[in-house]
Short mmCIF file of C-alpha atoms and ligand atoms in Angstrom, two decimals:
data_model
loop_
_atom_site.label_atom_id
_atom_site.label_comp_id
_atom_site.label_asym_id
_atom_site.label_seq_id
_atom_site.Cartn_x
_atom_site.Cartn_y
_atom_site.Cartn_z
CA MET R 18 157.98 103.99 18.83
CA ARG R 19 156.01 102.39 20.64
CA LYS R 20 153.74 104.81 22.70
CA LYS R 21 153.38 103.33 26.18
CA LEU R 22 149.53 102.16 27.31
CA ILE R 23 148.54 101.87 30.91
CA ALA R 24 145.60 99.97 31.14
CA GLY R 25 143.28 99.64 34.56
CA ASN R 26 141.54 96.41 35.20
CA TRP R 27 138.44 97.09 37.23
CA LYS R 28 137.56 93.30 37.54
CA MET R 29 134.42 93.04 39.35
CA ASN R 30 134.65 95.93 41.15
CA MET R 31 132.53 99.55 40.68
CA LEU R 32 128.98 99.87 40.97
CA LEU R 33 127.39 102.74 38.51
CA SER R 34 127.72 105.61 40.48
CA ASP R 35 131.42 104.91 41.66
CA GLY R 36 132.78 103.59 38.60
CA THR R 37 131.42 106.57 36.27
CA PHE R 38 132.76 108.65 39.22
CA LEU R 39 136.37 107.13 38.92
CA ALA R 40 136.35 107.36 35.11
CA LYS R 41 135.73 110.69 34.97
CA GLU R 42 138.23 111.59 37.58
CA VAL R 43 140.94 109.74 36.10
CA SER R 44 140.37 110.41 32.38
CA GLU R 45 140.50 114.62 33.81
CA LYS R 46 143.66 113.48 35.71
CA VAL R 47 145.36 112.33 32.88
CA ALA R 48 144.05 114.18 30.17
CA GLN R 49 147.69 116.45 29.56
CA HIS R 50 149.79 113.55 29.12
CA LEU R 51 147.85 111.62 26.49
CA ASP R 52 149.91 112.89 23.40
CA GLU R 53 152.91 110.77 24.77
CA LEU R 54 151.01 107.92 26.31
CA GLU R 55 147.59 105.70 25.82
CA VAL R 56 145.45 105.04 28.90
CA VAL R 57 142.66 102.92 29.08
CA ILE R 58 140.30 101.40 31.37
CA PHE R 59 138.68 98.38 31.73
CA PRO R 60 135.45 98.79 33.86
CA PRO R 61 132.87 95.79 34.54
CA ILE R 62 130.21 94.75 31.94
CA SER R 63 128.03 96.14 33.72
CA ILE R 64 128.15 99.80 33.93
CA LEU R 65 130.66 99.87 30.58
CA ALA R 66 127.99 101.42 28.20
CA LYS R 67 127.42 104.18 30.99
CA VAL R 68 131.26 104.52 31.47
CA ALA R 69 131.73 104.89 27.69
CA GLU R 70 128.79 107.34 27.25
CA GLN R 71 130.62 109.85 29.20
CA LYS R 72 132.76 110.44 26.45
CA LEU R 73 135.96 110.51 28.44
CA LYS R 74 139.50 111.37 26.91
CA ILE R 75 141.08 107.96 27.88
CA GLY R 76 139.64 104.50 26.21
CA VAL R 77 137.29 101.98 27.49
CA GLY R 78 137.29 98.15 26.81
CA ALA R 79 135.70 94.99 28.30
CA GLN R 80 137.30 92.42 30.54
CA ASP R 81 135.94 89.33 28.44
CA LEU R 82 133.89 88.21 25.17
CA ALA R 83 132.34 85.52 23.81
CA GLU R 84 134.16 82.72 21.68
CA THR R 85 131.70 83.41 18.33
CA ASP R 86 128.40 85.36 17.69
CA LYS R 87 125.00 85.03 17.35
CA ASP R 88 125.23 83.01 14.03
CA PHE R 89 126.61 80.24 15.28
CA GLY R 90 124.57 79.35 18.20
CA ALA R 91 122.28 80.70 21.28
CA PHE R 92 124.77 81.39 24.20
CA THR R 93 122.77 82.36 27.31
CA GLY R 94 124.89 84.79 28.96
CA ASP R 95 127.36 85.46 26.79
CA VAL R 96 128.53 88.93 25.28
CA SER R 97 129.75 89.09 21.73
CA ALA R 98 132.80 91.25 20.12
CA CYS R 99 130.15 93.59 17.96
CA MET R 100 127.78 93.98 21.56
CA LEU R 101 130.95 95.17 23.25
CA LYS R 102 131.55 97.05 20.30
CA ASP R 103 128.26 98.59 20.00
CA ILE R 104 128.28 100.03 23.57
CA GLY R 105 131.24 102.07 23.32
CA ALA R 106 134.46 99.55 24.18
CA GLU R 107 137.73 99.75 21.67
CA TYR R 108 139.51 97.28 23.85
CA THR R 109 138.82 93.54 25.41
CA LEU R 110 141.16 91.75 27.82
CA VAL R 111 141.53 88.12 26.63
CA GLY R 112 142.87 85.41 28.71
CA HIS R 113 143.54 86.83 31.72
CA SER R 114 144.50 84.32 34.08
CA GLU R 115 142.00 84.30 36.47
CA ARG R 116 139.46 83.26 33.61
CA ARG R 117 141.95 80.92 32.39
CA ALA R 118 142.18 79.40 35.82
CA LEU R 119 138.29 79.83 37.08
CA HIS R 120 136.71 79.23 33.62
CA ASN R 121 139.01 76.91 32.17
CA GLU R 122 139.82 78.99 29.18
CA THR R 123 142.38 77.52 26.95
CA ASP R 124 145.33 79.24 24.29
CA GLU R 125 142.25 77.55 21.53
CA SER R 126 139.68 79.59 23.43
CA VAL R 127 141.48 82.52 23.32
CA ASN R 128 142.41 82.62 20.15
CA LYS R 129 138.99 82.55 18.95
CA LYS R 130 137.74 85.31 20.86
CA VAL R 131 141.01 87.46 19.44
CA MET R 132 139.83 86.39 16.15
CA ASN R 133 136.06 87.71 17.05
CA ALA R 134 137.19 91.01 18.61
CA HIS R 135 139.45 91.55 15.25
CA LYS R 136 136.90 90.86 13.15
CA VAL R 137 134.68 93.53 14.58
CA GLY R 138 137.44 96.06 15.14
CA LEU R 139 138.09 95.59 18.71
CA LYS R 140 141.88 95.69 20.05
CA ALA R 141 142.52 92.61 22.17
CA VAL R 142 144.96 92.61 25.17
CA VAL R 143 145.97 89.23 25.35
CA CYS R 144 147.28 87.94 28.97
CA VAL R 145 149.74 85.42 29.14
CA GLY R 146 151.86 84.32 32.07
CA GLU R 147 153.47 81.06 34.07
CA THR R 148 151.98 79.91 37.62
CA LEU R 149 154.63 79.67 40.55
CA LYS R 150 155.45 75.95 39.94
CA GLU R 151 156.10 77.04 36.00
CA ARG R 152 158.39 79.40 37.44
CA GLU R 153 160.39 77.44 40.05
CA THR R 154 160.69 74.52 37.61
CA GLY R 155 162.03 77.00 34.86
CA LYS R 156 159.59 76.42 32.57
CA ALA R 157 158.07 80.38 32.27
CA LEU R 158 159.72 81.27 28.97
CA ASP R 159 158.33 77.84 27.06
CA VAL R 160 154.57 77.95 29.15
CA VAL R 161 154.48 81.95 28.10
CA GLY R 162 155.76 80.87 24.34
CA PHE R 163 153.13 78.92 24.20
CA GLN R 164 150.62 80.75 25.08
CA ILE R 165 151.77 83.31 22.46
CA VAL R 166 151.96 80.81 19.59
CA ASN R 167 148.41 79.13 20.43
CA GLY R 168 146.61 82.14 21.52
CA LEU R 169 147.15 84.47 18.77
CA PRO R 170 145.10 84.34 15.56
CA ASP R 171 146.66 85.19 12.20
CA THR R 172 144.50 88.38 12.26
CA THR R 173 147.44 89.30 14.88
CA ASN R 174 149.18 92.55 13.82
CA ALA R 175 150.82 95.54 16.06
CA GLU R 176 147.20 98.01 15.59
CA ASN R 177 144.68 95.56 16.99
CA THR R 178 146.71 93.43 19.22
CA VAL R 179 148.93 94.19 22.75
CA ILE R 180 150.25 91.25 24.92
CA ALA R 181 150.19 91.61 28.69
CA TYR R 182 152.97 89.21 30.63
CA GLU R 183 151.34 88.65 33.92
CA PRO R 184 152.82 86.05 35.83
CA VAL R 185 149.90 84.33 37.99
CA TRP R 186 152.03 84.38 40.94
CA ALA R 187 152.17 88.43 40.90
CA ILE R 188 148.26 88.99 40.44
CA GLY R 189 147.08 90.69 43.65
CA THR R 190 150.02 89.39 45.72
CA GLY R 191 152.33 92.22 46.39
CA LYS R 192 155.07 89.50 44.60
CA VAL R 193 156.78 91.07 41.63
CA PRO R 194 159.70 88.98 39.19
CA THR R 195 163.01 91.13 39.49
CA LEU R 196 163.68 93.37 36.63
CA GLN R 197 166.04 90.69 35.30
CA GLU R 198 163.06 88.60 35.01
CA ILE R 199 160.73 91.10 33.27
CA GLU R 200 162.82 91.79 30.95
CA GLU R 201 163.91 87.92 29.99
CA VAL R 202 160.64 87.61 29.60
CA HIS R 203 159.11 90.42 27.62
CA ALA R 204 162.37 89.86 25.04
CA TYR R 205 161.55 86.05 24.64
CA ILE R 206 157.60 87.06 23.88
CA ARG R 207 159.30 89.63 21.21
CA LYS R 208 161.60 86.96 19.73
CA THR R 209 158.22 84.60 19.45
CA LEU R 210 156.08 87.51 17.73
CA LYS R 211 158.98 88.20 15.46
CA GLU R 212 159.44 84.31 14.22
CA LYS R 213 155.41 83.95 13.81
CA PHE R 214 154.54 87.32 12.49
CA GLY R 215 157.53 89.03 11.56
CA ALA R 216 159.86 91.53 12.19
CA ASN R 217 157.62 94.21 11.32
CA VAL R 218 154.95 93.11 13.55
CA SER R 219 157.23 92.01 16.32
CA ASP R 220 158.93 95.64 16.46
CA LYS R 221 155.64 97.38 16.86
CA MET R 222 153.54 95.37 18.77
CA ARG R 223 153.01 96.95 22.60
CA ILE R 224 154.22 94.23 25.44
CA LEU R 225 152.92 95.36 28.83
CA TYR R 226 153.35 94.17 32.27
CA GLY R 227 151.02 93.26 34.95
CA GLY R 228 150.93 91.66 38.52
CA SER R 229 151.08 94.14 41.54
CA VAL R 230 152.41 97.15 39.56
CA LYS R 231 151.95 100.02 42.34
CA PRO R 232 153.12 103.71 42.07
CA SER R 233 156.28 102.51 44.02
CA ASN R 234 157.36 99.95 41.61
CA ALA R 235 156.23 101.32 38.38
CA GLN R 236 158.99 103.34 36.88
CA ASP R 237 161.59 100.89 37.44
CA ILE R 238 158.97 98.16 35.68
CA LEU R 239 158.51 100.55 32.92
CA SER R 240 161.74 102.07 32.17
CA LEU R 241 162.91 98.61 30.62
CA GLU R 242 163.73 98.07 27.16
CA ASP R 243 160.91 96.15 26.01
CA VAL R 244 158.36 96.94 28.50
CA ASP R 245 155.51 99.19 26.74
CA GLY R 246 153.11 99.91 29.26
CA ALA R 247 151.27 98.21 32.43
CA LEU R 248 148.47 96.45 33.28
CA VAL R 249 147.25 97.24 36.47
CA GLY R 250 144.57 95.76 38.83
CA GLY R 251 144.27 96.77 42.34
CA ALA R 252 146.16 99.94 42.31
CA SER R 253 143.95 101.24 39.43
CA LEU R 254 140.78 101.37 41.85
CA LYS R 255 142.20 104.43 42.90
CA ALA R 256 142.63 107.60 40.83
CA ASP R 257 145.73 108.91 42.79
CA ASP R 258 147.86 105.46 43.01
CA PHE R 259 146.75 105.22 39.14
CA PHE R 260 147.60 108.52 38.43
CA ASN R 261 151.02 108.04 39.56
CA ILE R 262 151.58 104.96 37.94
CA ILE R 263 150.86 106.70 34.76
CA ASN R 264 153.16 109.90 36.05
CA ALA R 265 156.05 107.30 36.19
P1 PGA B 4 147.52 93.34 40.35
O1 PGA B 4 146.08 92.63 39.24
O2 PGA B 4 147.56 94.70 39.67
O3 PGA B 4 145.71 93.67 41.44
O4 PGA B 4 147.74 92.49 40.70
C1 PGA B 4 146.78 92.70 37.97
C2 PGA B 4 145.76 92.14 36.86
O5 PGA B 4 145.07 91.02 37.08
O6 PGA B 4 145.93 92.32 35.67
#
């Protein structure tokens, strides 16, 4: 049985007082559900330490990490896996489509980042997904399969890695693929994981759906066979919306 995971990606939102307040509110609201599912929030790096310091019942993660650690050179502005671990992160997102698009992140860099996360015991939530053009030209499965095969290092297992399927065209747009399209991609991801890592890993690894998840569509999406949770952006910034998704 895969334990469902609901993750909140706060992106570049929340100053210290609002963020610590929201984290506490979410943690208290969901506390009674945490036997059945896991909840993790991803605040911006500026407040991650303060959020984690509150000893919440939910998990806390970072939105990105450096490709290497300090032993390999000087990297002004970067934050390494071991620094994230040091300030209380349990998870990190890797390869979110906004980073792939705006910071030219490649599968090669995703692979290095995931490996660095694993090295210090951080769990990686690896984001994959096709653009609208790729979907419209029938390439969605190929693109996602390629990102999985090339983005995941050999250190990957079902305990240290989660996949988030986020079609780029569904992020922040209010557009969502059909349930059939979501299930098709999730099943394909599981098949690809099986080919690369074996059935033991693919059966246990959680695959989240992300992209315009809201209280109104969460139940349908989360009841699909190969969907093991959700990565929620906009709707994770309001405790009630996020809680209603968790309730679903
Ligand atoms: P959204 O974002 O829920 O606002 O579409 C999802 C994400 O970017 O992880």
